Short mmCIF file of C-alpha atoms in Angstrom, two decimals:
data_model
loop_
_atom_site.label_atom_id
_atom_site.label_comp_id
_atom_site.label_asym_id
_atom_site.label_seq_id
_atom_site.Cartn_x
_atom_site.Cartn_y
_atom_site.Cartn_z
CA UNK A 718 4.57 20.16 20.29
CA UNK A 719 3.21 17.08 22.05
CA UNK A 720 4.90 16.22 24.96
CA UNK A 721 7.56 13.40 25.44
CA UNK A 722 6.79 10.71 26.70
CA UNK A 723 8.60 8.25 29.42
CA UNK A 724 10.06 5.82 27.18
CA UNK A 725 8.63 2.87 28.63
CA UNK A 726 5.25 4.62 27.49
CA UNK A 727 6.88 5.42 23.91
CA UNK A 728 7.16 1.47 23.49
CA UNK A 729 3.24 0.38 24.48
CA UNK A 730 2.24 3.30 21.82
CA UNK A 731 4.31 1.53 19.32
CA UNK A 732 3.39 -1.80 20.18
CA UNK A 733 -0.19 -0.77 20.36
CA UNK A 734 0.19 0.53 16.78
CA UNK A 735 2.10 -2.66 15.99
CA UNK A 736 -0.86 -4.86 16.84
CA UNK A 737 -3.55 -2.87 15.78
CA UNK A 738 -5.84 -3.76 12.89
CA UNK A 739 -4.37 -0.65 10.55
CA UNK A 740 -1.08 -1.11 11.89
CA UNK A 741 -1.22 -4.94 10.51
CA UNK A 742 -3.10 -3.49 7.14
CA UNK A 743 -0.14 -0.99 6.92
CA UNK A 744 2.76 -3.41 7.11
CA UNK A 745 0.93 -5.64 4.77
CA UNK A 746 0.48 -2.69 2.54
CA UNK A 747 3.78 -1.61 2.58
CA UNK A 748 5.13 -5.45 1.80
CA UNK A 749 2.67 -6.17 -1.11
CA UNK A 750 3.27 -2.70 -3.02
CA UNK A 751 7.34 -3.04 -2.06
CA UNK A 752 6.69 -6.47 -4.16
CA UNK A 753 5.01 -4.88 -6.96
CA UNK A 754 7.20 -2.45 -7.62
CA UNK A 755 10.44 -4.17 -7.37
CA UNK A 756 8.87 -7.28 -9.32
CA UNK A 757 7.86 -5.06 -11.84
CA UNK A 758 10.99 -2.51 -11.95
CA UNK A 759 13.46 -5.57 -11.47
CA UNK A 760 11.83 -6.61 -15.15
CA UNK A 761 11.74 -5.04 -18.81
CA UNK A 762 8.99 -3.25 -18.51
CA UNK A 763 7.02 -0.85 -21.06
CA UNK A 764 4.07 1.45 -22.07
CA UNK A 765 0.76 1.28 -19.48
CA UNK A 766 3.48 -0.92 -17.15
CA UNK A 767 4.57 2.76 -16.16
CA UNK A 768 1.34 4.01 -15.04
CA UNK A 769 1.27 0.46 -12.63
CA UNK A 770 5.14 1.57 -11.54
CA UNK A 771 3.80 5.13 -10.82
CA UNK A 772 1.01 3.95 -8.39
CA UNK A 773 3.04 1.60 -6.88
CA UNK A 774 5.78 3.91 -6.25
CA UNK A 775 3.32 6.83 -4.83
CA UNK A 776 1.18 5.07 -2.57
CA UNK A 777 3.85 2.70 -1.12
CA UNK A 778 6.12 6.09 -0.42
CA UNK A 779 2.56 7.62 0.86
CA UNK A 780 1.63 4.35 2.73
CA UNK A 781 5.28 4.81 4.55
CA UNK A 782 4.84 8.38 5.46
CA UNK A 783 1.67 7.11 6.98
CA UNK A 784 2.87 4.19 9.18
CA UNK A 785 5.85 5.77 10.37
CA UNK A 786 3.57 9.26 11.57
CA UNK A 787 1.10 6.96 13.13
CA UNK A 788 3.72 4.65 14.39
CA UNK A 789 5.40 7.73 16.27
CA UNK A 790 2.72 9.78 17.18
CA UNK A 791 3.76 12.40 15.04
CA UNK A 792 0.23 13.10 13.00
CA UNK A 793 -0.18 16.15 14.91
CA UNK A 794 2.82 17.93 13.53
CA UNK A 795 1.13 17.42 9.66
CA UNK A 796 -0.54 20.51 8.85
CA UNK A 797 -3.82 20.87 7.59
CA UNK A 798 -4.25 17.07 7.76
CA UNK A 799 -3.29 16.15 11.41
CA UNK A 800 -4.41 16.17 14.49
CA UNK A 801 -8.38 15.60 14.41
CA UNK A 802 -8.13 15.70 10.66
CA UNK A 803 -5.85 12.53 10.84
CA UNK A 804 -8.37 10.07 10.61
CA UNK A 805 -10.63 11.26 6.91
CA UNK A 806 -6.83 11.92 5.92
CA UNK A 807 -5.97 8.15 6.33
CA UNK A 808 -10.03 7.18 4.86
CA UNK A 809 -8.60 9.79 1.78
CA UNK A 810 -5.32 8.29 1.31
CA UNK A 811 -6.74 4.17 1.07
CA UNK A 812 -9.55 5.10 -1.30
CA UNK A 813 -8.19 7.18 -3.69
CA UNK A 814 -4.92 4.14 -3.50
CA UNK A 815 -8.06 1.23 -3.69
CA UNK A 816 -9.26 2.98 -6.81
CA UNK A 817 -6.18 3.96 -8.69
CA UNK A 818 -5.27 0.29 -8.37
CA UNK A 819 -8.22 -1.11 -10.08
CA UNK A 820 -6.79 0.36 -13.40
CA UNK A 821 -3.46 -1.34 -12.32
CA UNK A 822 -4.64 -4.65 -12.25
CA UNK A 823 -6.41 -3.87 -15.28
CA UNK A 824 -3.59 -3.03 -17.04
CA UNK A 825 -1.79 -5.94 -15.40
CA UNK A 826 -3.98 -8.49 -16.32
CA UNK A 827 -4.47 -7.45 -20.38
CA UNK A 828 -0.52 -7.64 -20.09
CA UNK A 829 -0.29 -11.14 -18.74
CA UNK A 830 -2.99 -12.24 -20.91
CA UNK A 831 -1.48 -10.87 -24.37
CA UNK A 832 1.96 -12.40 -23.76
CA UNK A 833 0.24 -15.97 -21.82
CA UNK A 834 1.57 -17.51 -25.51
CA UNK A 835 4.92 -17.88 -24.27
CA UNK A 836 4.20 -20.04 -20.70
CA UNK A 837 4.19 -23.10 -23.42
CA UNK A 838 7.02 -25.05 -22.69
CA UNK A 839 8.34 -25.66 -26.02
CA UNK A 840 8.71 -21.48 -26.74
CA UNK A 841 12.30 -20.79 -26.19
CA UNK A 842 12.15 -16.84 -26.01
CA UNK A 843 12.57 -14.79 -22.59
CA UNK A 844 9.00 -14.27 -21.92
CA UNK A 845 7.97 -11.81 -19.25
CA UNK A 846 4.36 -13.92 -18.59
CA UNK A 847 5.36 -14.86 -15.12
CA UNK A 848 6.56 -11.76 -13.99
CA UNK A 849 3.46 -10.41 -15.14
CA UNK A 850 1.42 -12.88 -13.45
CA UNK A 851 3.16 -12.07 -10.25
CA UNK A 852 2.60 -8.32 -10.61
CA UNK A 853 -1.19 -8.65 -11.31
CA UNK A 854 -1.31 -10.85 -7.91
CA UNK A 855 0.44 -8.04 -5.47
CA UNK A 856 -1.56 -5.80 -7.41
CA UNK A 857 -4.83 -7.52 -6.31
CA UNK A 858 -3.28 -7.69 -3.06
CA UNK A 859 -2.76 -4.23 -2.31
CA UNK A 860 -6.17 -3.35 -3.73
CA UNK A 861 -7.65 -5.77 -1.32
CA UNK A 862 -5.36 -4.39 1.66
CA UNK A 863 -5.99 -1.03 0.86
CA UNK A 864 -10.11 -1.75 -0.13
CA UNK A 865 -9.91 -3.40 3.71
CA UNK A 866 -8.35 -0.26 5.30
CA UNK A 867 -10.68 2.11 3.47
CA UNK A 868 -13.90 -0.42 5.58
CA UNK A 869 -12.24 -0.09 8.73
CA UNK A 870 -11.65 3.29 8.34
CA UNK A 871 -14.72 3.81 7.55
CA UNK A 872 -16.75 2.12 10.57
CA UNK A 873 -14.79 4.36 12.88
CA UNK A 874 -15.60 7.40 11.16
CA UNK A 875 -19.05 6.62 10.93
CA UNK A 876 -18.93 5.60 14.99
CA UNK A 877 -17.96 8.91 15.31
CA UNK A 878 -14.04 8.21 16.38
CA UNK A 879 -11.69 10.83 15.29
CA UNK A 880 -7.58 8.91 16.34
CA UNK A 881 -6.94 6.37 14.01
CA UNK A 882 -6.18 3.64 16.20
#
């Protein structure tokens, strides 16, 4: 078990992570991911939107776990994935998230395009166009945040670093 740090050192460690590139990217991933799944869950959805919701919620929860483990410097407690493998774990998570967000973006763009006719002012029936468009934007922002994290992690891995921050 990691030795307990005195209170000021713990605070410095937390602030160091929150101000780091990865800390800021993780916060953006959590915010954009929450925006995506809340937008979808608060509306009527069907069919392939279930896949988008699955991707959004799964990676939102996994990112939340990675964020808090790194924030609290407890990654050594994760069996098989922690310690020296933590950078590879983060890199793999971000790459898989970016890859799965790409079809989710495609689904949201397809669904948005299919109901774009109801965006007219004369159309009086309930319309999901703005909800789907907002979800597509959040999905794009999530994918971009994960891609930035992949690039950052790959650069750190190529430099031979083993720590996340």
